[in-house]
mmCIF file of C-alpha atoms in Angstrom:
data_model
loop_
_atom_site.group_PDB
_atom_site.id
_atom_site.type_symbol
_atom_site.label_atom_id
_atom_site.label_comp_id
_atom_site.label_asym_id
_atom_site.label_seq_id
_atom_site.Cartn_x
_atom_site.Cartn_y
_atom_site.Cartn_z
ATOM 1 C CA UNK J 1022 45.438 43.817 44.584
ATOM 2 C CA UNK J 1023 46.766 40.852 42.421
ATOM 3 C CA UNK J 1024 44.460 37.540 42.740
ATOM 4 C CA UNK J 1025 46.153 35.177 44.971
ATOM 5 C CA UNK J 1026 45.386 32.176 42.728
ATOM 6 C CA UNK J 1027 47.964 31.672 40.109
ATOM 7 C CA UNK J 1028 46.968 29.115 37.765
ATOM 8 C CA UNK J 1029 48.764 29.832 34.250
ATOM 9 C CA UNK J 1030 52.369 29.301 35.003
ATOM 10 C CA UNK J 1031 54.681 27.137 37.026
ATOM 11 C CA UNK J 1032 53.987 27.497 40.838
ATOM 12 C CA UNK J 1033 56.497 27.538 43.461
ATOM 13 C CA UNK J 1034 56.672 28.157 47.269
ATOM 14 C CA UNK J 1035 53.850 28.753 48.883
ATOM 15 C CA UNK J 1036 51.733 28.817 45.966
ATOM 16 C CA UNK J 1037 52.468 25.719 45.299
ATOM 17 C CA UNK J 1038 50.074 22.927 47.391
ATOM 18 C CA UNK J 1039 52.434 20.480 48.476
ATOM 19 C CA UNK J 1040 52.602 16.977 47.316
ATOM 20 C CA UNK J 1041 54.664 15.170 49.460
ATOM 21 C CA UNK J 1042 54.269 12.023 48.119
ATOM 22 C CA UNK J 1043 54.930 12.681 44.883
ATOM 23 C CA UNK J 1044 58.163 15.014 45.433
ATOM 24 C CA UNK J 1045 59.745 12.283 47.638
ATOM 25 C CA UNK J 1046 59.597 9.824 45.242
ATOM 26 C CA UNK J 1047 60.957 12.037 42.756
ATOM 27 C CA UNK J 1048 63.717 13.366 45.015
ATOM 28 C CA UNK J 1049 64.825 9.952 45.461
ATOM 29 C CA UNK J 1050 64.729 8.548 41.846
ATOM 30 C CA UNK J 1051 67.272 11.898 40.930
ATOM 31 C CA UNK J 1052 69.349 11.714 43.884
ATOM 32 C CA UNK J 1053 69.832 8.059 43.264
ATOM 33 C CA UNK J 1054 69.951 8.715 39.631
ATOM 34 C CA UNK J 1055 67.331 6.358 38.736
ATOM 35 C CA UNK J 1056 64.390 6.964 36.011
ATOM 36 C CA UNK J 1057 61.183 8.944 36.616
ATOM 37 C CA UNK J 1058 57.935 8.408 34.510
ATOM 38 C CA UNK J 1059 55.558 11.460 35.516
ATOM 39 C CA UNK J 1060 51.849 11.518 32.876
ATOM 40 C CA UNK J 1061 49.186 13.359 34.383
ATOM 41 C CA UNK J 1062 46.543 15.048 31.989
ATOM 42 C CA UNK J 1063 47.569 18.614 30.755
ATOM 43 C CA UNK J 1064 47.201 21.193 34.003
ATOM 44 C CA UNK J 1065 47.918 18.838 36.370
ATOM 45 C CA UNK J 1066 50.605 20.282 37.968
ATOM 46 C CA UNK J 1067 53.457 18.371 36.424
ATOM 47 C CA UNK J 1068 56.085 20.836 36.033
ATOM 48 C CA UNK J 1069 55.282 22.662 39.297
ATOM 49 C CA UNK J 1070 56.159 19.019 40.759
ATOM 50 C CA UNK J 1071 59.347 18.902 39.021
ATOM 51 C CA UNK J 1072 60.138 22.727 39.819
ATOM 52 C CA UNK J 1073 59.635 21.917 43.366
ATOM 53 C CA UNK J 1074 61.447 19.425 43.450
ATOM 54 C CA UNK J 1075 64.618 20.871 42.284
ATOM 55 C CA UNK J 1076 64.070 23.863 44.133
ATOM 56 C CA UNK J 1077 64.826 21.264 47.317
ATOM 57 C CA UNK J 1078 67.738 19.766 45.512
ATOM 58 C CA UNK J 1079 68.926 22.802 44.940
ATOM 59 C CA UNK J 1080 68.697 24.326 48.699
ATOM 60 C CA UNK J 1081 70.772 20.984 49.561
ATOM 61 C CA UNK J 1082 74.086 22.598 47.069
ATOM 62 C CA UNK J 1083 73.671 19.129 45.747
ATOM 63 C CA UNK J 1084 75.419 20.058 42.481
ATOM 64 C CA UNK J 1085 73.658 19.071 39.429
ATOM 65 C CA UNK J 1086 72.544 20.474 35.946
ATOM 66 C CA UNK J 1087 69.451 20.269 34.382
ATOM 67 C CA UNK J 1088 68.858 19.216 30.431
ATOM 68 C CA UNK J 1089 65.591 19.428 29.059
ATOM 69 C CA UNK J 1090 64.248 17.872 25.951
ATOM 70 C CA UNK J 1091 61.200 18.706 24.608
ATOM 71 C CA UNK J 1092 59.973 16.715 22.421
ATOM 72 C CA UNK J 1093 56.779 18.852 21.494
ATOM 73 C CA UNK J 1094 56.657 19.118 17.798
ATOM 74 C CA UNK J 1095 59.258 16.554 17.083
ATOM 75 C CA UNK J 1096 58.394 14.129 14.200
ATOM 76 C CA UNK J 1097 61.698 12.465 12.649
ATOM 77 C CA UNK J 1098 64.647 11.398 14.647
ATOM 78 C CA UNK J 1099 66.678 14.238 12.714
ATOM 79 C CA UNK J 1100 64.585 16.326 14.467
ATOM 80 C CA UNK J 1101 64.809 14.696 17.845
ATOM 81 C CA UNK J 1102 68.532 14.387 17.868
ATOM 82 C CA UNK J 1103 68.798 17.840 16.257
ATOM 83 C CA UNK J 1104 67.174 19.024 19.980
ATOM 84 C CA UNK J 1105 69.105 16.909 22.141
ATOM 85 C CA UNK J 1106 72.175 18.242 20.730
ATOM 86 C CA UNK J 1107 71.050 21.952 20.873
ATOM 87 C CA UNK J 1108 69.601 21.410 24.668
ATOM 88 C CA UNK J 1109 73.250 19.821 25.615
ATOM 89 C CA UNK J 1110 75.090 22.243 24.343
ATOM 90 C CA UNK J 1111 72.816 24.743 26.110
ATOM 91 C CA UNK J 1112 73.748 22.943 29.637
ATOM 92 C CA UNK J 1113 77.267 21.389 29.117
ATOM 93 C CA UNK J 1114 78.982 23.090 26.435
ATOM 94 C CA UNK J 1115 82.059 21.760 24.416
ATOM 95 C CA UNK J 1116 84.251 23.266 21.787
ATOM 96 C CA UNK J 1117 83.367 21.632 18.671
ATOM 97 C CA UNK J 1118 86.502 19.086 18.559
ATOM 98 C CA UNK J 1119 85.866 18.000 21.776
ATOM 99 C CA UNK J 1120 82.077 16.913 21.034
ATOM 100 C CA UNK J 1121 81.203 13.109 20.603
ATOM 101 C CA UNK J 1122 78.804 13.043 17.411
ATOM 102 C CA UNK J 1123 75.884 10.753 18.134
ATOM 103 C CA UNK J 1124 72.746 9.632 16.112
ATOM 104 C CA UNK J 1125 71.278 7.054 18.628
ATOM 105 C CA UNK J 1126 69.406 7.741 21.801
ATOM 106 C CA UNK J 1127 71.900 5.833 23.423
ATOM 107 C CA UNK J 1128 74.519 7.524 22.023
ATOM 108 C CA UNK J 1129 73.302 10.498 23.468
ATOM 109 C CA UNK J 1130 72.905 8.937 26.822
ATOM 110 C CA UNK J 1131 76.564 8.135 26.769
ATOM 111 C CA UNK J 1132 77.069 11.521 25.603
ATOM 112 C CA UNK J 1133 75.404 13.322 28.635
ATOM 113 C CA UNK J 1134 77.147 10.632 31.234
ATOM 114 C CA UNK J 1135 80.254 11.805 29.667
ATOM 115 C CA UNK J 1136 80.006 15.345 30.220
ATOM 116 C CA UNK J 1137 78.396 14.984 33.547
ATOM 117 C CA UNK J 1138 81.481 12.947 34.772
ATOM 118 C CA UNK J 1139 83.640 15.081 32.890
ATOM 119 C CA UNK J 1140 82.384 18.460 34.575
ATOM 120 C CA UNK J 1141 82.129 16.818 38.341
ATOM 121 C CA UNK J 1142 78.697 17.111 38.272
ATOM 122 C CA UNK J 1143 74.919 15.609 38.086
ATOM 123 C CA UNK J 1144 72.963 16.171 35.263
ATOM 124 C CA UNK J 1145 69.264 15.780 35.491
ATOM 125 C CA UNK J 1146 67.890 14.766 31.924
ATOM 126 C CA UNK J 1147 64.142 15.690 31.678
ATOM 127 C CA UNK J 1148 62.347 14.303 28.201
ATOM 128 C CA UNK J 1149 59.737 16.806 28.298
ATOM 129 C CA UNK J 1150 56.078 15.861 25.993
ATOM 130 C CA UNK J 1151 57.702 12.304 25.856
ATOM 131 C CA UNK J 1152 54.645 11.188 23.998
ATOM 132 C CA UNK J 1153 55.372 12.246 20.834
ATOM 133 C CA UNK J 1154 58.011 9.870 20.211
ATOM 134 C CA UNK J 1155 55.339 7.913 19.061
ATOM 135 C CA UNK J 1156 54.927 9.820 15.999
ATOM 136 C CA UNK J 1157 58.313 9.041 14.662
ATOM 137 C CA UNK J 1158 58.148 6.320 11.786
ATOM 138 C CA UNK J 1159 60.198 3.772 13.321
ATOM 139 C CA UNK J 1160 59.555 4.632 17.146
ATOM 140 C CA UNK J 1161 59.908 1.468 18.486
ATOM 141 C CA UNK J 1162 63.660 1.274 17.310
ATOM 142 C CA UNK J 1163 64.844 4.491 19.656
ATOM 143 C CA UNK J 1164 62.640 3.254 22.650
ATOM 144 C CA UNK J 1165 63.706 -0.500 22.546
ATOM 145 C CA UNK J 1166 67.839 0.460 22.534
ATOM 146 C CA UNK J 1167 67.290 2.765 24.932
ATOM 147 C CA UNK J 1168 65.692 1.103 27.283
ATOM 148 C CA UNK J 1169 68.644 -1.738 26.444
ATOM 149 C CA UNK J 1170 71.092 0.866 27.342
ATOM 150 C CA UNK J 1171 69.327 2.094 30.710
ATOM 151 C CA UNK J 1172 69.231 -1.685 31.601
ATOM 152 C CA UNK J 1173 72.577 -3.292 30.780
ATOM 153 C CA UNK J 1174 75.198 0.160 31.648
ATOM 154 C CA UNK J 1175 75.204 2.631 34.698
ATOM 155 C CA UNK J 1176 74.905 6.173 34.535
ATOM 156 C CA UNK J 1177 76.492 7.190 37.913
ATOM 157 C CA UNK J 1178 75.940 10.954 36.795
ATOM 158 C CA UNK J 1179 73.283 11.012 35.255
ATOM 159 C CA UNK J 1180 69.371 11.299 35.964
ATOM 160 C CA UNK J 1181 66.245 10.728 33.803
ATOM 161 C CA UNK J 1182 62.662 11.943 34.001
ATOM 162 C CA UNK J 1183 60.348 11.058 31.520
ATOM 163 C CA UNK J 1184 57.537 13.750 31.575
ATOM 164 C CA UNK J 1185 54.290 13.680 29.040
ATOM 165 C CA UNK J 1186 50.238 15.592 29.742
ATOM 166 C CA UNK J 1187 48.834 12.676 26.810
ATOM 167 C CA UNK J 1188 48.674 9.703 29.627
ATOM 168 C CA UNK J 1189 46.916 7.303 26.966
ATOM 169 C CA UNK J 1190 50.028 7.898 24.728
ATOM 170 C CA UNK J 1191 52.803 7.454 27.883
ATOM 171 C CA UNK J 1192 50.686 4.468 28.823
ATOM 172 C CA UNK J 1193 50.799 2.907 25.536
ATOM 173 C CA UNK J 1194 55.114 3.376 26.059
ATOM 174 C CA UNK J 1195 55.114 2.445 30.237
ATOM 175 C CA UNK J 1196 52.282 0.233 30.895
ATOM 176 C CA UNK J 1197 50.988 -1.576 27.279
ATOM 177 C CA UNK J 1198 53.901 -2.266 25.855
ATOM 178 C CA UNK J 1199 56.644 -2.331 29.575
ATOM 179 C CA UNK J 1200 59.412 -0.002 27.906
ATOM 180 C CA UNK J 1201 61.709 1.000 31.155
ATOM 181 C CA UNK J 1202 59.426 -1.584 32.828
ATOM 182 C CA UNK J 1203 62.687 -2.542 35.300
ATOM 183 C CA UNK J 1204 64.667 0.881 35.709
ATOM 184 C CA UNK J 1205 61.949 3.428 35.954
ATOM 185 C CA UNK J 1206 59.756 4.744 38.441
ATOM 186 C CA UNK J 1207 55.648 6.244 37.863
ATOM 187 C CA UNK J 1208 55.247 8.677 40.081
ATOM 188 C CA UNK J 1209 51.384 8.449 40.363
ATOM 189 C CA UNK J 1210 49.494 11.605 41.198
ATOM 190 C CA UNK J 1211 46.495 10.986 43.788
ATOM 191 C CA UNK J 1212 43.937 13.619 43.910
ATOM 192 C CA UNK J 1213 44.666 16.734 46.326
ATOM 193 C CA UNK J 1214 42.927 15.720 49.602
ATOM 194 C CA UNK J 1215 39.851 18.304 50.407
ATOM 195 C CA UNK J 1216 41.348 19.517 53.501
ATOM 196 C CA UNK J 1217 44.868 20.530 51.542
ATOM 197 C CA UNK J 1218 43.014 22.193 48.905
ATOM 198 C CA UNK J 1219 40.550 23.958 51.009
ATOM 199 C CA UNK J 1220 42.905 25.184 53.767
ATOM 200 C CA UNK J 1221 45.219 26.869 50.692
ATOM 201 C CA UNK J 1222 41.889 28.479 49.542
ATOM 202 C CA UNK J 1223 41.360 30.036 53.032
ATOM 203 C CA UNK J 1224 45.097 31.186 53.501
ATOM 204 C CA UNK J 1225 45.113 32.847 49.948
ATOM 205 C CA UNK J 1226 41.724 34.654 50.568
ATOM 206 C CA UNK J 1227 42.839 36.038 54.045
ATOM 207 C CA UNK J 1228 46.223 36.740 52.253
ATOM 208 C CA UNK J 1229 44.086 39.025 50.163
ATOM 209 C CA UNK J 1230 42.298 40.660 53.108
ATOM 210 C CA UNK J 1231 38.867 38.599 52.210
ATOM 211 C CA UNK J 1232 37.488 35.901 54.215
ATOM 212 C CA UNK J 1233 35.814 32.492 52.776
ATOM 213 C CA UNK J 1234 34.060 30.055 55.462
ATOM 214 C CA UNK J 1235 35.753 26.454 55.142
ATOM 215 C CA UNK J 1236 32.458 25.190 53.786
ATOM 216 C CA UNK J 1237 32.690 27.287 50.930
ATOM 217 C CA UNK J 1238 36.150 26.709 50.195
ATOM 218 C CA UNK J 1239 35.124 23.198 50.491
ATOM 219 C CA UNK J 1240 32.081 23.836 47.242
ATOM 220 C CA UNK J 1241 34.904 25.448 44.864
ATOM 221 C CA UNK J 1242 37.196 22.321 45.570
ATOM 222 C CA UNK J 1243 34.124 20.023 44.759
ATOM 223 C CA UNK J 1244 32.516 21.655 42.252
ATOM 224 C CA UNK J 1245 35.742 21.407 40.238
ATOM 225 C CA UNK J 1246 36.318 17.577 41.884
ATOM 226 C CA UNK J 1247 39.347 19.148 43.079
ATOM 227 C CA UNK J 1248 41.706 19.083 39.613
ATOM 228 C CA UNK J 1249 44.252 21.815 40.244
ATOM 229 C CA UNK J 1250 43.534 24.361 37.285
ATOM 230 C CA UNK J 1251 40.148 24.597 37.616
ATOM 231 C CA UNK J 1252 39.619 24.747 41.242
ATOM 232 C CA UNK J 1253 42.477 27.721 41.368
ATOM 233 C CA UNK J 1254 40.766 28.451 38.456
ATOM 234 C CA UNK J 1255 37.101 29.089 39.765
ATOM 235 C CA UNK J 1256 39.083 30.320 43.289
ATOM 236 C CA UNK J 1257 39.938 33.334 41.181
ATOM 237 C CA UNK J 1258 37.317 34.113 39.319
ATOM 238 C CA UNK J 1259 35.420 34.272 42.919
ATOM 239 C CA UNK J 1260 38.043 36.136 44.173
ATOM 240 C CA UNK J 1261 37.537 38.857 42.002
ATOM 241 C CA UNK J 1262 33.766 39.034 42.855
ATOM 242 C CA UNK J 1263 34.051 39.302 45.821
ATOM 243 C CA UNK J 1264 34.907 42.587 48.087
ATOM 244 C CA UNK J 1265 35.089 40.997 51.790
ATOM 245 C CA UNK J 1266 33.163 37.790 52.713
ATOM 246 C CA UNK J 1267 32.753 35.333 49.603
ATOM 247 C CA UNK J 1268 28.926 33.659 49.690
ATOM 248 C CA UNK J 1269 27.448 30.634 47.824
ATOM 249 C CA UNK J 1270 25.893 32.842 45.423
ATOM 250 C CA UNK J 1271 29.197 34.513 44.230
ATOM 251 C CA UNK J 1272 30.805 30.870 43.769
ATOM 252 C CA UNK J 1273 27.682 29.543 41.871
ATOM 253 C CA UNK J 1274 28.239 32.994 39.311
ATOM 254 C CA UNK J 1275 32.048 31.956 39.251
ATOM 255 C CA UNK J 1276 31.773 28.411 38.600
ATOM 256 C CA UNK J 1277 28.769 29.895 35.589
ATOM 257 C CA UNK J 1278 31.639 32.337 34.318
ATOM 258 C CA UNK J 1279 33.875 29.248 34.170
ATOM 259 C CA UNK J 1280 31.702 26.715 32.637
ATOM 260 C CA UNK J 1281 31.255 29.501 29.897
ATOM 261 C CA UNK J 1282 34.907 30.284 29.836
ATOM 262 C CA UNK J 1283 35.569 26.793 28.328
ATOM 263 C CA UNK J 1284 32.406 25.806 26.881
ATOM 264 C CA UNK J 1285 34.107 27.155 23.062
ATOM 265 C CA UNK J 1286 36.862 24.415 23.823
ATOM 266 C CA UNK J 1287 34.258 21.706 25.103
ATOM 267 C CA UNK J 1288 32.058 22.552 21.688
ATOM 268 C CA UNK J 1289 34.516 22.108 19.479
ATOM 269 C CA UNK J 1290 36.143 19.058 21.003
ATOM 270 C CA UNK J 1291 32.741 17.563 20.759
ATOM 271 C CA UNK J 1292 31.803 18.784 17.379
ATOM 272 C CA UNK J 1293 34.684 16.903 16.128
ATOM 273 C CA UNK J 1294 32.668 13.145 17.675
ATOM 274 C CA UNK J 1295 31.509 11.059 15.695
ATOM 275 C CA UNK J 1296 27.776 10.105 16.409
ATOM 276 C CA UNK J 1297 28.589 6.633 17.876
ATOM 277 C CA UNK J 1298 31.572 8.331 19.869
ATOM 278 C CA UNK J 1299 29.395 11.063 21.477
ATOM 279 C CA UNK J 1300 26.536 7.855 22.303
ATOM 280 C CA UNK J 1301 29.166 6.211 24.309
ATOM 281 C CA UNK J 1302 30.112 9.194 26.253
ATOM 282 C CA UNK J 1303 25.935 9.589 26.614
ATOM 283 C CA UNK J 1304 26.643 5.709 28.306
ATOM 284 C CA UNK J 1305 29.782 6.261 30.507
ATOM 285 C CA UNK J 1306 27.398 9.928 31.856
ATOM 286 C CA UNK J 1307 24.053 7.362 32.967
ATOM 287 C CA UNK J 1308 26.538 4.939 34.680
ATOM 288 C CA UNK J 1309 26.616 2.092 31.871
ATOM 289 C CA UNK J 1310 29.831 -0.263 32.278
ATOM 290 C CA UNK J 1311 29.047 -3.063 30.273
ATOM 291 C CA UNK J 1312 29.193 -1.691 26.814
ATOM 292 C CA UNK J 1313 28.932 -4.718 24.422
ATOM 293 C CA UNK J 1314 25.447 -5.635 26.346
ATOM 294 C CA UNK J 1315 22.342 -6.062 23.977
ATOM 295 C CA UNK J 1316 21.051 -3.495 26.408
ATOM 296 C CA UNK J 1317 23.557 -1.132 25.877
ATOM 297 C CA UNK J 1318 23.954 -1.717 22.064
ATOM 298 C CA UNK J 1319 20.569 -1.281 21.520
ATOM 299 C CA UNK J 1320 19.373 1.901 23.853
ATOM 300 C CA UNK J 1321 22.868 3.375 22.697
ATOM 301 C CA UNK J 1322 22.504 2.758 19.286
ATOM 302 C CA UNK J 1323 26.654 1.478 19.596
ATOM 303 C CA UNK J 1324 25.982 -1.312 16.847
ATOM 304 C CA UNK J 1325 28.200 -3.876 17.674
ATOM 305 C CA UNK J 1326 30.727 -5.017 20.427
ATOM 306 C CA UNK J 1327 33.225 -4.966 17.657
ATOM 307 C CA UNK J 1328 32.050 -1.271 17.100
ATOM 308 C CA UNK J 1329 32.269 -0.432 21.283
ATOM 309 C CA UNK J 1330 36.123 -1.354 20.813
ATOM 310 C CA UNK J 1331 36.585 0.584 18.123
ATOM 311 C CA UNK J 1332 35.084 3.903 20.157
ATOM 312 C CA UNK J 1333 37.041 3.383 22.688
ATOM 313 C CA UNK J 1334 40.040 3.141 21.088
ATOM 314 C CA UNK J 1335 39.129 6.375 19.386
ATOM 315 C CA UNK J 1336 38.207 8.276 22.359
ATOM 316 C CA UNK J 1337 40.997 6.635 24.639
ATOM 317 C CA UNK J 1338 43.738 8.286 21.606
ATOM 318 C CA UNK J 1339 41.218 11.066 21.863
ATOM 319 C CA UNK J 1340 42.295 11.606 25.246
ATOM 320 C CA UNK J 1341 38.963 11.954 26.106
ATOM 321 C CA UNK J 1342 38.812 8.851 28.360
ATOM 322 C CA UNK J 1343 40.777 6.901 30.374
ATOM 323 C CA UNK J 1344 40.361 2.945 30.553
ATOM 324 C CA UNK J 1345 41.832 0.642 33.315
ATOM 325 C CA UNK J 1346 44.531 -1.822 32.270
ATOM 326 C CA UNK J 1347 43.757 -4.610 34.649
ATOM 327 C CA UNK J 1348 39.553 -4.578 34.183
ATOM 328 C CA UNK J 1349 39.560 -2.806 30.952
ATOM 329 C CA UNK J 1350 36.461 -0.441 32.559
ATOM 330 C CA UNK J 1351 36.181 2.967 32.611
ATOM 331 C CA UNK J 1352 38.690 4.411 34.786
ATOM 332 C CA UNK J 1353 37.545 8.467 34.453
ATOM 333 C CA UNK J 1354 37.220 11.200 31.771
ATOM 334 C CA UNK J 1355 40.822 13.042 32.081
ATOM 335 C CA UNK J 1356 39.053 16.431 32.215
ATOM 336 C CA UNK J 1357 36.541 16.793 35.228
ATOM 337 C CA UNK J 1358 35.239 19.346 33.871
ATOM 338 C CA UNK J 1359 34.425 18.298 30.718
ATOM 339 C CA UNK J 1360 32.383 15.804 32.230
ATOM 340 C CA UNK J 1361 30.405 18.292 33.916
ATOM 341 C CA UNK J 1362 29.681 20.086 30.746
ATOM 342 C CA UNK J 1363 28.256 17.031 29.170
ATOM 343 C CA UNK J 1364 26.571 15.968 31.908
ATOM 344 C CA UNK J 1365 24.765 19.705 32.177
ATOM 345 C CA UNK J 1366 24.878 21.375 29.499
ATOM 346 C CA UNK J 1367 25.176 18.954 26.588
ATOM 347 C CA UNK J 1368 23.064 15.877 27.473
ATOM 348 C CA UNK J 1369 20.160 17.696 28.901
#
């Protein structure tokens, strides 16, 4: 029989572990045409979000299009404008006379708000990877005018969701520097609550015909601290150990068989530190959150304060870490389980 746990493509349904939160707010920024700003680390569940959200828009007949950018390996604004015309075309067609030429984000804007109107119908604009804007020469030029245009003229037809997996890089656009500060809306991710999590775990195993105990359900979702891929991800590999009642034992091998299934990704990402880089992360693993303290400088070997700010600004573009913006501390290492590696495999 086919694993239960599906882990490598969109989810929707009842695969899909409801966020209810999250899809409300999201519902309401589209269906009020507003602006949605959605960065979660890669695997987070983004686009299964998004899915299932439109999947309820859809069941309403509220009539709508949907336009997606992405922006993935996008590096000049030929490029980018190249894609937006190929994606509108793709979801609003026009003879070629009848299409407005445009070579401004704004432009474009006015473009899809057109077409929208013109066809009787909503379109739902998704900027897909939004992140790599940032790689264009002059990126501050298309981000700055449209932001102007989202502020100053209203796009009764029109919907946009801002979407990027590098949440250093959307943080830099949304929270550092405020683009879209007063028309768009984060929709935040909070960790999967244990009892969500482990309750889909159970379902999906007796779905299957096997039975795991809620306490055991309960180790996969905290061995992986509960981030989506992985804990699906060591749910499977369990799964297909198992022939009737999962034990401990069969979850410890699975969560082994996991650790090893990454540990090529996790060595190279690491080989690629520099010495100073990987002594910080040695720091943030034994609890240490005042850096630039002769303490820490000197058992560290981190050099100077002036050197701690350059490693974190290395491992924060790294995506590696993630740093509060109101203390400036630690916030968490984007990948859980990356963590875990270091903490028992690397630095041991």
């Amino acid at each position: 029989m086919d694993s239960p746990f599906i882990y490598n493509t969109i989810v929707s349904g009842t695969d899909f572990i409801p966020r209810n939160t999250e899809s409300d707010k999201l519902y309401s920024a589209i269906k009020e045409h507003r602006c949605a700003a959605i960065y979660e680390p890669p695997k987070s569940g983004k686009q299964s979000l998004i899915n299932h959200t439109l999947e309820k828009i859809k069941v309403e007949n509220w009539k709508h299009r949907i336009c997606k950018v992405d922006l993935f390996n996008v590096r000049t604004e030929e490029h980018l404008f190249r894609k937006c015309t190929e994606e509108l075309e793709k979801t609003l067609p026009l003879p070629p006379g009848e299409r407005q030429p445009f070579s401004t984000l704004p432009e474009f804007l006015r473009e899809v708000q057109r077409r929208a109107e013109s066809a009787q119908t909503n379109l739902i604009l998704i900027f897909d990877e939004f992140h790599e804007i940032l790689r264009l020469e002059d990126w501050d030029t298309p981000l700055r005018t449209l932001e102007k245009e989202l502020e100053k003229h209203q796009h009764p037809n029109t919907s946009v969701v801002f979407c990027g997996s590098f949440t250093n890089a959307m943080r830099v656009i949304f929270d550092d520097i405020k683009f879209f500060y007063h028309v768009c809306d984060r929709i935040r991710f909070s960790k999967i609550d244990e009892k969500s999590f482990t309750d889909f775990i159970i379902r999906s195993f007796l779905k299957a015909g096997r039975v795991v105990s809620k306490e055991l359900a309960l180790h996969i979702y905290r061995l992986t601290n509960g981030q989506p891929w992985y804990t699906q991800q060591l749910a499977d590999i369990a799964y297909s150990l198992t022939r009737g009642y999962l034990t401990e034992a069969i979850i410890n091998q699975a969560f082994e068989l996991l650790m090893e299934l990454h540990s090529y990704r996790f060595k190279y990402l690491t080989a690629r530190l520099s010495n100073y880089q990987i002594s910080f992360l040695k720091a943030i693993i034994d609890g240490v959150d005042r850096f630039s303290s002769l303490e820490a400088l000197t058992t560290y070997n981190l050099q100077s304060s002036a050197n701690v700010n350059r490693i974190k600004d290395a491992l924060t573009k790294k995506e590696i870490i993630e740093f509060s913006t109101k203390t400036h501390r630690i916030n968490h290492f984007l990948d859980p389980l990356y963590e875990t590696w270091l903490r028992t495999r690397y630095f041991v």
